[in-house]
Amino acid sequence: MAYHSGYGAHGSKHRARAAPDPPPLFDDTSGGYSSQPGGYPAPGADVAFNVNHLLGDPMANVAMAYGSSIASHGKDMVHKELHRFVSVNKLKYFFAVDTAYVAKKLGLLVFPYTHQNWEVQYSRDMPLPPRQDLNAPDLYIPTMAFITYVLLAGMALGIQKRFSPEVLGLCASTALVWVVMEVLALLLGVYLATVRSDLSTFHLLAYSGYKYVGMILSVLTGLLFGSDGYYVALAWTSSSLMYFIVRSLRTAALGPDTMGGPAPRQRLQLYLTLGAAAFQPLIIYWLTFHLVR
């Protein structure tokens, strides 16, 4: 028995030393990595290997250079097409404002009845920027007023327990679409009336966007004082905006033509100005009445 147990022990040790290792399931591909204990690659070794491999590959360098040239060419094309349809320099003119101009312009929009000189000032046949001329139209106030109106609409809907992203998006898109339609209608009216003036699409967009100031005041007053306060503010801001639009458009676009043009054209130009002004209270009411209850 002792002999058998000893033989079994020695035999098992011999078999353990002589048994071949099982074949690997996968090929060893870790030759390019610096190994750590346990057979795992060092942290970042695979990234460094791939980067060095890409940088050393001529085809990869050619592809990267070609991609950069395509991106640069595409950027130039975008800038070229943008300059074709939108003059960046003209757009910068409408945002050349400062704090003093914004404060005075807001006061003029709320109470324009005491303003005397409505003519746009020029220097070397170029109109002065808004920060130097109170009568010059700008796009800064309409843009900020539109954003404020959307935020105020969201607050009003939240107070009324009717807020949802879909409703707020509908309010914003409706307000934007109405202004675009108004500008298109004015452009068509100016074309049909054959008005020769320096008014551009940006000018009309600025004058149409000033209504957002009256909309904000009307909604704020309605939230603070109820429907009665809303209608009072609506009447005041609408009348002020109508007066402002008539004086501004008549001076900017219709002044010279009214003095020297034929009588039918004079009447058509006057009707265009009055129609643009009369349209403002309707849009203000349509975009704000559902926010005050």
PDB file of C-alpha atoms in Angstrom:
ATOM      1  CA  MET A   1       0.000   0.000   0.000  1.00  0.00           C
ATOM      2  CA  ALA A   2       2.862   2.328   0.833  1.00  0.00           C
ATOM      3  CA  TYR A   3       4.527   1.525  -2.448  1.00  0.00           C
ATOM      4  CA  HIS A   4       1.310   2.150  -4.413  1.00  0.00           C
ATOM      5  CA  SER A   5       0.624   5.506  -2.785  1.00  0.00           C
ATOM      6  CA  GLY A   6       4.188   6.638  -3.339  1.00  0.00           C
ATOM      7  CA  TYR A   7       4.052   5.631  -6.974  1.00  0.00           C
ATOM      8  CA  GLY A   8       0.825   7.499  -7.417  1.00  0.00           C
ATOM      9  CA  ALA A   9       2.308  10.634  -5.923  1.00  0.00           C
ATOM     10  CA  HIS A  10       5.416  10.582  -8.066  1.00  0.00           C
ATOM     11  CA  GLY A  11       3.409   9.747 -11.144  1.00  0.00           C
ATOM     12  CA  SER A  12       1.049  12.651 -10.694  1.00  0.00           C
ATOM     13  CA  LYS A  13       3.956  15.059 -10.352  1.00  0.00           C
ATOM     14  CA  HIS A  14       5.509  13.707 -13.531  1.00  0.00           C
ATOM     15  CA  ARG A  15       2.270  14.035 -15.464  1.00  0.00           C
ATOM     16  CA  ALA A  16       1.790  17.629 -14.228  1.00  0.00           C
ATOM     17  CA  ARG A  17       5.203  18.632 -15.532  1.00  0.00           C
ATOM     18  CA  ALA A  18       4.869  16.908 -18.851  1.00  0.00           C
ATOM     19  CA  ALA A  19       1.303  17.971 -19.780  1.00  0.00           C
ATOM     20  CA  PRO A  20       1.370  20.460 -22.706  1.00  0.00           C
ATOM     21  CA  ASP A  21      -0.340  23.852 -22.380  1.00  0.00           C
ATOM     22  CA  PRO A  22      -3.762  24.118 -24.009  1.00  0.00           C
ATOM     23  CA  PRO A  23      -3.749  25.977 -27.345  1.00  0.00           C
ATOM     24  CA  PRO A  24      -4.770  29.661 -27.094  1.00  0.00           C
ATOM     25  CA  LEU A  25      -8.264  30.556 -28.195  1.00  0.00           C
ATOM     26  CA  PHE A  26      -7.087  33.774 -29.934  1.00  0.00           C
ATOM     27  CA  ASP A  27      -3.835  34.850 -31.509  1.00  0.00           C
ATOM     28  CA  ASP A  28      -1.558  37.005 -29.402  1.00  0.00           C
ATOM     29  CA  THR A  29      -1.655  40.542 -30.809  1.00  0.00           C
ATOM     30  CA  SER A  30      -0.158  42.348 -27.829  1.00  0.00           C
ATOM     31  CA  GLY A  31       3.359  42.536 -29.238  1.00  0.00           C
ATOM     32  CA  GLY A  32       3.047  46.262 -29.909  1.00  0.00           C
ATOM     33  CA  TYR A  33       1.988  47.084 -26.381  1.00  0.00           C
ATOM     34  CA  SER A  34       4.013  47.404 -23.247  1.00  0.00           C
ATOM     35  CA  SER A  35       2.524  44.800 -20.935  1.00  0.00           C
ATOM     36  CA  GLN A  36       1.660  45.150 -17.310  1.00  0.00           C
ATOM     37  CA  PRO A  37       1.353  42.352 -14.748  1.00  0.00           C
ATOM     38  CA  GLY A  38      -1.612  40.231 -15.692  1.00  0.00           C
ATOM     39  CA  GLY A  39      -1.105  40.559 -19.457  1.00  0.00           C
ATOM     40  CA  TYR A  40      -3.059  43.828 -19.889  1.00  0.00           C
ATOM     41  CA  PRO A  41      -1.659  46.648 -22.013  1.00  0.00           C
ATOM     42  CA  ALA A  42      -0.455  49.816 -20.370  1.00  0.00           C
ATOM     43  CA  PRO A  43      -3.000  52.616 -20.126  1.00  0.00           C
ATOM     44  CA  GLY A  44      -2.976  54.792 -23.258  1.00  0.00           C
ATOM     45  CA  ALA A  45      -0.712  52.429 -25.154  1.00  0.00           C
ATOM     46  CA  ASP A  46      -3.378  51.544 -27.728  1.00  0.00           C
ATOM     47  CA  VAL A  47      -4.231  55.217 -28.299  1.00  0.00           C
ATOM     48  CA  ALA A  48      -0.585  56.141 -28.727  1.00  0.00           C
ATOM     49  CA  PHE A  49      -0.063  53.230 -31.097  1.00  0.00           C
ATOM     50  CA  ASN A  50      -3.064  54.244 -33.261  1.00  0.00           C
ATOM     51  CA  VAL A  51      -2.053  57.925 -33.338  1.00  0.00           C
ATOM     52  CA  ASN A  52       1.522  57.121 -34.277  1.00  0.00           C
ATOM     53  CA  HIS A  53       0.273  54.702 -36.901  1.00  0.00           C
ATOM     54  CA  LEU A  54      -2.030  57.327 -38.420  1.00  0.00           C
ATOM     55  CA  LEU A  55       0.584  60.063 -38.349  1.00  0.00           C
ATOM     56  CA  GLY A  56       3.087  57.793 -39.995  1.00  0.00           C
ATOM     57  CA  ASP A  57       0.688  56.671 -42.736  1.00  0.00           C
ATOM     58  CA  PRO A  58       1.117  58.813 -45.900  1.00  0.00           C
ATOM     59  CA  MET A  59      -2.394  58.030 -47.113  1.00  0.00           C
ATOM     60  CA  ALA A  60      -3.867  59.218 -43.804  1.00  0.00           C
ATOM     61  CA  ASN A  61      -1.912  62.474 -44.069  1.00  0.00           C
ATOM     62  CA  VAL A  62      -3.138  63.009 -47.610  1.00  0.00           C
ATOM     63  CA  ALA A  63      -6.724  62.316 -46.544  1.00  0.00           C
ATOM     64  CA  MET A  64      -6.474  64.767 -43.635  1.00  0.00           C
ATOM     65  CA  ALA A  65      -5.022  67.461 -45.898  1.00  0.00           C
ATOM     66  CA  TYR A  66      -7.732  66.861 -48.480  1.00  0.00           C
ATOM     67  CA  GLY A  67     -10.443  67.025 -45.819  1.00  0.00           C
ATOM     68  CA  SER A  68      -9.045  70.294 -44.487  1.00  0.00           C
ATOM     69  CA  SER A  69      -9.017  71.797 -47.971  1.00  0.00           C
ATOM     70  CA  ILE A  70     -12.631  70.732 -48.541  1.00  0.00           C
ATOM     71  CA  ALA A  71     -13.692  72.241 -45.202  1.00  0.00           C
ATOM     72  CA  SER A  72     -11.900  75.503 -46.014  1.00  0.00           C
ATOM     73  CA  HIS A  73     -13.472  75.620 -49.484  1.00  0.00           C
ATOM     74  CA  GLY A  74     -16.919  74.952 -48.019  1.00  0.00           C
ATOM     75  CA  LYS A  75     -16.468  77.719 -45.468  1.00  0.00           C
ATOM     76  CA  ASP A  76     -15.530  80.173 -48.227  1.00  0.00           C
ATOM     77  CA  MET A  77     -18.581  79.159 -50.245  1.00  0.00           C
ATOM     78  CA  VAL A  78     -20.892  79.656 -47.249  1.00  0.00           C
ATOM     79  CA  HIS A  79     -19.488  83.116 -46.613  1.00  0.00           C
ATOM     80  CA  LYS A  80     -19.820  83.975 -50.289  1.00  0.00           C
ATOM     81  CA  GLU A  81     -23.439  82.873 -50.468  1.00  0.00           C
ATOM     82  CA  LEU A  82     -24.210  84.664 -47.200  1.00  0.00           C
ATOM     83  CA  HIS A  83     -22.806  87.901 -48.568  1.00  0.00           C
ATOM     84  CA  ARG A  84     -24.918  87.455 -51.704  1.00  0.00           C
ATOM     85  CA  PHE A  85     -28.199  87.459 -49.812  1.00  0.00           C
ATOM     86  CA  VAL A  86     -27.312  89.298 -46.585  1.00  0.00           C
ATOM     87  CA  SER A  87     -24.912  92.199 -46.350  1.00  0.00           C
ATOM     88  CA  VAL A  88     -23.049  91.731 -43.092  1.00  0.00           C
ATOM     89  CA  ASN A  89     -21.959  95.368 -43.019  1.00  0.00           C
ATOM     90  CA  LYS A  90     -25.544  96.542 -43.404  1.00  0.00           C
ATOM     91  CA  LEU A  91     -26.635  94.130 -40.704  1.00  0.00           C
ATOM     92  CA  LYS A  92     -23.976  95.462 -38.337  1.00  0.00           C
ATOM     93  CA  TYR A  93     -25.362  98.965 -38.891  1.00  0.00           C
ATOM     94  CA  PHE A  94     -28.705  97.994 -37.366  1.00  0.00           C
ATOM     95  CA  PHE A  95     -27.023  96.636 -34.231  1.00  0.00           C
ATOM     96  CA  ALA A  96     -24.747  99.634 -33.659  1.00  0.00           C
ATOM     97  CA  VAL A  97     -26.516 100.776 -30.476  1.00  0.00           C
ATOM     98  CA  ASP A  98     -25.587 101.740 -26.949  1.00  0.00           C
ATOM     99  CA  THR A  99     -27.396 101.976 -23.628  1.00  0.00           C
ATOM    100  CA  ALA A 100     -28.340 105.637 -24.049  1.00  0.00           C
ATOM    101  CA  TYR A 101     -29.891 105.002 -27.452  1.00  0.00           C
ATOM    102  CA  VAL A 102     -31.895 102.012 -26.222  1.00  0.00           C
ATOM    103  CA  ALA A 103     -33.289 103.966 -23.272  1.00  0.00           C
ATOM    104  CA  LYS A 104     -34.249 106.955 -25.432  1.00  0.00           C
ATOM    105  CA  LYS A 105     -35.730 104.777 -28.165  1.00  0.00           C
ATOM    106  CA  LEU A 106     -37.902 102.875 -25.693  1.00  0.00           C
ATOM    107  CA  GLY A 107     -39.150 106.197 -24.345  1.00  0.00           C
ATOM    108  CA  LEU A 108     -39.876 107.362 -27.894  1.00  0.00           C
ATOM    109  CA  LEU A 109     -41.864 104.208 -28.622  1.00  0.00           C
ATOM    110  CA  VAL A 110     -43.959 104.628 -25.481  1.00  0.00           C
ATOM    111  CA  PHE A 111     -44.482 108.394 -25.768  1.00  0.00           C
ATOM    112  CA  PRO A 112     -43.680 109.749 -29.264  1.00  0.00           C
ATOM    113  CA  TYR A 113     -46.004 112.749 -29.236  1.00  0.00           C
ATOM    114  CA  THR A 114     -43.475 115.341 -28.097  1.00  0.00           C
ATOM    115  CA  HIS A 115     -40.763 114.351 -30.570  1.00  0.00           C
ATOM    116  CA  GLN A 116     -40.222 117.069 -33.171  1.00  0.00           C
ATOM    117  CA  ASN A 117     -37.550 116.113 -35.707  1.00  0.00           C
ATOM    118  CA  TRP A 118     -38.185 112.734 -37.364  1.00  0.00           C
ATOM    119  CA  GLU A 119     -35.641 112.947 -40.180  1.00  0.00           C
ATOM    120  CA  VAL A 120     -32.787 110.464 -40.319  1.00  0.00           C
ATOM    121  CA  GLN A 121     -29.420 112.202 -40.061  1.00  0.00           C
ATOM    122  CA  TYR A 122     -26.724 111.703 -42.717  1.00  0.00           C
ATOM    123  CA  SER A 123     -22.980 112.190 -42.802  1.00  0.00           C
ATOM    124  CA  ARG A 124     -21.284 112.212 -46.231  1.00  0.00           C
ATOM    125  CA  ASP A 125     -24.359 110.666 -47.849  1.00  0.00           C
ATOM    126  CA  MET A 126     -24.306 107.823 -45.317  1.00  0.00           C
ATOM    127  CA  PRO A 127     -26.919 107.491 -42.562  1.00  0.00           C
ATOM    128  CA  LEU A 128     -25.606 107.807 -39.054  1.00  0.00           C
ATOM    129  CA  PRO A 129     -25.707 104.626 -36.940  1.00  0.00           C
ATOM    130  CA  PRO A 130     -28.503 104.297 -34.390  1.00  0.00           C
ATOM    131  CA  ARG A 131     -26.273 105.181 -31.436  1.00  0.00           C
ATOM    132  CA  GLN A 132     -25.731 108.597 -33.036  1.00  0.00           C
ATOM    133  CA  ASP A 133     -29.238 109.159 -34.401  1.00  0.00           C
ATOM    134  CA  LEU A 134     -32.412 108.478 -32.423  1.00  0.00           C
ATOM    135  CA  ASN A 135     -34.508 108.357 -35.596  1.00  0.00           C
ATOM    136  CA  ALA A 136     -32.432 105.590 -37.183  1.00  0.00           C
ATOM    137  CA  PRO A 137     -34.128 102.167 -37.072  1.00  0.00           C
ATOM    138  CA  ASP A 138     -32.373  99.302 -35.338  1.00  0.00           C
ATOM    139  CA  LEU A 139     -32.798  95.564 -34.986  1.00  0.00           C
ATOM    140  CA  TYR A 140     -31.417  95.252 -31.475  1.00  0.00           C
ATOM    141  CA  ILE A 141     -34.602  96.384 -29.722  1.00  0.00           C
ATOM    142  CA  PRO A 142     -36.919  94.201 -31.881  1.00  0.00           C
ATOM    143  CA  THR A 143     -34.690  91.155 -31.340  1.00  0.00           C
ATOM    144  CA  MET A 144     -34.459  91.582 -27.576  1.00  0.00           C
ATOM    145  CA  ALA A 145     -38.158  92.439 -27.369  1.00  0.00           C
ATOM    146  CA  PHE A 146     -39.085  89.279 -29.285  1.00  0.00           C
ATOM    147  CA  ILE A 147     -37.040  87.110 -26.898  1.00  0.00           C
ATOM    148  CA  THR A 148     -38.563  88.894 -23.903  1.00  0.00           C
ATOM    149  CA  TYR A 149     -42.056  88.388 -25.315  1.00  0.00           C
ATOM    150  CA  VAL A 150     -41.473  84.636 -25.653  1.00  0.00           C
ATOM    151  CA  LEU A 151     -40.198  84.403 -22.072  1.00  0.00           C
ATOM    152  CA  LEU A 152     -43.089  86.516 -20.798  1.00  0.00           C
ATOM    153  CA  ALA A 153     -45.569  84.347 -22.693  1.00  0.00           C
ATOM    154  CA  GLY A 154     -44.094  81.263 -21.027  1.00  0.00           C
ATOM    155  CA  MET A 155     -44.466  82.885 -17.604  1.00  0.00           C
ATOM    156  CA  ALA A 156     -48.061  83.918 -18.314  1.00  0.00           C
ATOM    157  CA  LEU A 157     -48.955  80.436 -19.497  1.00  0.00           C
ATOM    158  CA  GLY A 158     -47.302  78.965 -16.431  1.00  0.00           C
ATOM    159  CA  ILE A 159     -49.330  81.202 -14.117  1.00  0.00           C
ATOM    160  CA  GLN A 160     -52.487  80.043 -15.883  1.00  0.00           C
ATOM    161  CA  LYS A 161     -51.422  76.360 -15.609  1.00  0.00           C
ATOM    162  CA  ARG A 162     -51.436  76.093 -19.410  1.00  0.00           C
ATOM    163  CA  PHE A 163     -47.705  75.934 -20.078  1.00  0.00           C
ATOM    164  CA  SER A 164     -46.228  73.332 -22.389  1.00  0.00           C
ATOM    165  CA  PRO A 165     -43.285  73.438 -24.796  1.00  0.00           C
ATOM    166  CA  GLU A 166     -45.660  72.988 -27.723  1.00  0.00           C
ATOM    167  CA  VAL A 167     -47.818  75.970 -26.748  1.00  0.00           C
ATOM    168  CA  LEU A 168     -44.786  78.185 -26.145  1.00  0.00           C
ATOM    169  CA  GLY A 169     -43.298  77.173 -29.482  1.00  0.00           C
ATOM    170  CA  LEU A 170     -46.588  77.965 -31.174  1.00  0.00           C
ATOM    171  CA  CYS A 171     -46.613  81.456 -29.609  1.00  0.00           C
ATOM    172  CA  ALA A 172     -43.060  82.159 -30.745  1.00  0.00           C
ATOM    173  CA  SER A 173     -43.555  80.859 -34.282  1.00  0.00           C
ATOM    174  CA  THR A 174     -46.864  82.715 -34.676  1.00  0.00           C
ATOM    175  CA  ALA A 175     -45.313  86.019 -33.599  1.00  0.00           C
ATOM    176  CA  LEU A 176     -42.424  85.513 -36.012  1.00  0.00           C
ATOM    177  CA  VAL A 177     -44.631  84.505 -38.928  1.00  0.00           C
ATOM    178  CA  TRP A 178     -46.859  87.549 -38.498  1.00  0.00           C
ATOM    179  CA  VAL A 179     -43.868  89.892 -38.689  1.00  0.00           C
ATOM    180  CA  VAL A 180     -42.538  88.142 -41.797  1.00  0.00           C
ATOM    181  CA  MET A 181     -45.942  88.383 -43.463  1.00  0.00           C
ATOM    182  CA  GLU A 182     -46.174  92.058 -42.565  1.00  0.00           C
ATOM    183  CA  VAL A 183     -42.747  92.782 -44.049  1.00  0.00           C
ATOM    184  CA  LEU A 184     -43.635  90.926 -47.247  1.00  0.00           C
ATOM    185  CA  ALA A 185     -46.885  92.880 -47.510  1.00  0.00           C
ATOM    186  CA  LEU A 186     -45.013  96.162 -47.045  1.00  0.00           C
ATOM    187  CA  LEU A 187     -42.461  95.206 -49.685  1.00  0.00           C
ATOM    188  CA  LEU A 188     -45.267  94.402 -52.107  1.00  0.00           C
ATOM    189  CA  GLY A 189     -47.026  97.660 -51.293  1.00  0.00           C
ATOM    190  CA  VAL A 190     -43.837  99.684 -51.779  1.00  0.00           C
ATOM    191  CA  TYR A 191     -43.291  97.964 -55.125  1.00  0.00           C
ATOM    192  CA  LEU A 192     -46.849  98.589 -56.313  1.00  0.00           C
ATOM    193  CA  ALA A 193     -46.765 102.187 -55.118  1.00  0.00           C
ATOM    194  CA  THR A 194     -43.394 102.706 -56.893  1.00  0.00           C
ATOM    195  CA  VAL A 195     -41.901 104.331 -53.835  1.00  0.00           C
ATOM    196  CA  ARG A 196     -38.308 105.393 -54.380  1.00  0.00           C
ATOM    197  CA  SER A 197     -36.576 105.462 -51.042  1.00  0.00           C
ATOM    198  CA  ASP A 198     -33.646 104.075 -49.099  1.00  0.00           C
ATOM    199  CA  LEU A 199     -35.868 101.689 -47.156  1.00  0.00           C
ATOM    200  CA  SER A 200     -34.610  98.119 -47.259  1.00  0.00           C
ATOM    201  CA  THR A 201     -35.966  94.870 -45.888  1.00  0.00           C
ATOM    202  CA  PHE A 202     -34.005  95.462 -42.694  1.00  0.00           C
ATOM    203  CA  HIS A 203     -35.677  98.860 -42.248  1.00  0.00           C
ATOM    204  CA  LEU A 204     -39.137  97.371 -42.612  1.00  0.00           C
ATOM    205  CA  LEU A 205     -38.227  94.498 -40.310  1.00  0.00           C
ATOM    206  CA  ALA A 206     -37.090  96.967 -37.669  1.00  0.00           C
ATOM    207  CA  TYR A 207     -40.248  99.079 -37.868  1.00  0.00           C
ATOM    208  CA  SER A 208     -42.421  95.963 -37.769  1.00  0.00           C
ATOM    209  CA  GLY A 209     -40.495  94.532 -34.825  1.00  0.00           C
ATOM    210  CA  TYR A 210     -41.058  97.547 -32.603  1.00  0.00           C
ATOM    211  CA  LYS A 211     -44.539  96.224 -31.863  1.00  0.00           C
ATOM    212  CA  TYR A 212     -43.015  93.664 -29.480  1.00  0.00           C
ATOM    213  CA  VAL A 213     -42.335  96.490 -27.033  1.00  0.00           C
ATOM    214  CA  GLY A 214     -46.034  97.338 -26.878  1.00  0.00           C
ATOM    215  CA  MET A 215     -46.909  93.665 -26.591  1.00  0.00           C
ATOM    216  CA  ILE A 216     -44.626  93.261 -23.577  1.00  0.00           C
ATOM    217  CA  LEU A 217     -46.089  96.304 -21.821  1.00  0.00           C
ATOM    218  CA  SER A 218     -49.637  95.137 -22.509  1.00  0.00           C
ATOM    219  CA  VAL A 219     -49.051  91.614 -21.193  1.00  0.00           C
ATOM    220  CA  LEU A 220     -47.196  92.859 -18.110  1.00  0.00           C
ATOM    221  CA  THR A 221     -49.960  95.313 -17.289  1.00  0.00           C
ATOM    222  CA  GLY A 222     -52.570  92.599 -17.793  1.00  0.00           C
ATOM    223  CA  LEU A 223     -50.754  90.222 -15.452  1.00  0.00           C
ATOM    224  CA  LEU A 224     -50.479  92.898 -12.768  1.00  0.00           C
ATOM    225  CA  PHE A 225     -53.858  94.629 -13.056  1.00  0.00           C
ATOM    226  CA  GLY A 226     -56.090  92.163 -14.864  1.00  0.00           C
ATOM    227  CA  SER A 227     -58.013  92.540 -18.094  1.00  0.00           C
ATOM    228  CA  ASP A 228     -58.918  96.187 -17.468  1.00  0.00           C
ATOM    229  CA  GLY A 229     -55.267  97.159 -17.174  1.00  0.00           C
ATOM    230  CA  TYR A 230     -54.489  95.104 -20.256  1.00  0.00           C
ATOM    231  CA  TYR A 231     -56.968  96.970 -22.458  1.00  0.00           C
ATOM    232  CA  VAL A 232     -55.775 100.352 -21.185  1.00  0.00           C
ATOM    233  CA  ALA A 233     -52.159  99.462 -21.931  1.00  0.00           C
ATOM    234  CA  LEU A 234     -53.185  97.996 -25.284  1.00  0.00           C
ATOM    235  CA  ALA A 235     -54.925 101.213 -26.295  1.00  0.00           C
ATOM    236  CA  TRP A 236     -51.982 103.372 -25.210  1.00  0.00           C
ATOM    237  CA  THR A 237     -49.218 101.307 -26.803  1.00  0.00           C
ATOM    238  CA  SER A 238     -51.236 100.829 -30.013  1.00  0.00           C
ATOM    239  CA  SER A 239     -51.875 104.537 -30.464  1.00  0.00           C
ATOM    240  CA  SER A 240     -48.240 105.363 -29.684  1.00  0.00           C
ATOM    241  CA  LEU A 241     -46.969 102.791 -32.146  1.00  0.00           C
ATOM    242  CA  MET A 242     -49.349 103.970 -34.859  1.00  0.00           C
ATOM    243  CA  TYR A 243     -48.153 107.558 -34.431  1.00  0.00           C
ATOM    244  CA  PHE A 244     -44.531 106.424 -34.464  1.00  0.00           C
ATOM    245  CA  ILE A 245     -44.981 104.312 -37.620  1.00  0.00           C
ATOM    246  CA  VAL A 246     -46.776 107.065 -39.532  1.00  0.00           C
ATOM    247  CA  ARG A 247     -44.201 109.716 -38.716  1.00  0.00           C
ATOM    248  CA  SER A 248     -41.211 107.443 -39.289  1.00  0.00           C
ATOM    249  CA  LEU A 249     -42.345 105.872 -42.565  1.00  0.00           C
ATOM    250  CA  ARG A 250     -43.700 109.099 -43.980  1.00  0.00           C
ATOM    251  CA  THR A 251     -40.420 110.891 -43.293  1.00  0.00           C
ATOM    252  CA  ALA A 252     -38.149 108.033 -44.351  1.00  0.00           C
ATOM    253  CA  ALA A 253     -39.988 106.829 -47.445  1.00  0.00           C
ATOM    254  CA  LEU A 254     -42.777 109.117 -48.478  1.00  0.00           C
ATOM    255  CA  GLY A 255     -41.483 112.590 -47.801  1.00  0.00           C
ATOM    256  CA  PRO A 256     -39.715 113.379 -51.084  1.00  0.00           C
ATOM    257  CA  ASP A 257     -42.168 111.473 -53.262  1.00  0.00           C
ATOM    258  CA  THR A 258     -45.172 113.093 -51.628  1.00  0.00           C
ATOM    259  CA  MET A 259     -43.850 116.550 -52.422  1.00  0.00           C
ATOM    260  CA  GLY A 260     -43.009 115.913 -56.078  1.00  0.00           C
ATOM    261  CA  GLY A 261     -45.060 112.946 -57.278  1.00  0.00           C
ATOM    262  CA  PRO A 262     -48.453 112.913 -58.967  1.00  0.00           C
ATOM    263  CA  ALA A 263     -51.619 113.052 -56.905  1.00  0.00           C
ATOM    264  CA  PRO A 264     -52.696 109.388 -57.372  1.00  0.00           C
ATOM    265  CA  ARG A 265     -49.283 108.170 -56.296  1.00  0.00           C
ATOM    266  CA  GLN A 266     -49.348 110.496 -53.300  1.00  0.00           C
ATOM    267  CA  ARG A 267     -52.656 109.045 -52.158  1.00  0.00           C
ATOM    268  CA  LEU A 268     -51.432 105.476 -52.696  1.00  0.00           C
ATOM    269  CA  GLN A 269     -48.308 106.133 -50.656  1.00  0.00           C
ATOM    270  CA  LEU A 270     -50.341 107.750 -47.909  1.00  0.00           C
ATOM    271  CA  TYR A 271     -52.748 104.820 -47.816  1.00  0.00           C
ATOM    272  CA  LEU A 272     -49.791 102.435 -47.582  1.00  0.00           C
ATOM    273  CA  THR A 273     -48.430 104.272 -44.565  1.00  0.00           C
ATOM    274  CA  LEU A 274     -51.797 104.488 -42.816  1.00  0.00           C
ATOM    275  CA  GLY A 275     -52.519 100.825 -43.567  1.00  0.00           C
ATOM    276  CA  ALA A 276     -49.195  99.736 -42.071  1.00  0.00           C
ATOM    277  CA  ALA A 277     -49.906 101.787 -38.958  1.00  0.00           C
ATOM    278  CA  ALA A 278     -53.514 100.602 -38.580  1.00  0.00           C
ATOM    279  CA  PHE A 279     -52.409  96.986 -38.840  1.00  0.00           C
ATOM    280  CA  GLN A 280     -50.265  97.210 -35.683  1.00  0.00           C
ATOM    281  CA  PRO A 281     -53.036  97.159 -33.013  1.00  0.00           C
ATOM    282  CA  LEU A 282     -54.665  94.132 -34.645  1.00  0.00           C
ATOM    283  CA  ILE A 283     -51.454  92.107 -34.517  1.00  0.00           C
ATOM    284  CA  ILE A 284     -50.692  93.208 -30.948  1.00  0.00           C
ATOM    285  CA  TYR A 285     -54.152  92.170 -29.778  1.00  0.00           C
ATOM    286  CA  TRP A 286     -54.091  88.865 -31.664  1.00  0.00           C
ATOM    287  CA  LEU A 287     -50.750  87.862 -30.172  1.00  0.00           C
ATOM    288  CA  THR A 288     -51.441  88.915 -26.569  1.00  0.00           C
ATOM    289  CA  PHE A 289     -55.128  88.570 -25.694  1.00  0.00           C
ATOM    290  CA  HIS A 290     -54.882  84.835 -24.909  1.00  0.00           C
ATOM    291  CA  LEU A 291     -52.069  85.490 -22.402  1.00  0.00           C
ATOM    292  CA  VAL A 292     -54.222  87.612 -20.086  1.00  0.00           C
ATOM    293  CA  ARG A 293     -57.287  86.116 -18.367  1.00  0.00           C
TER     294      ARG A 293
END
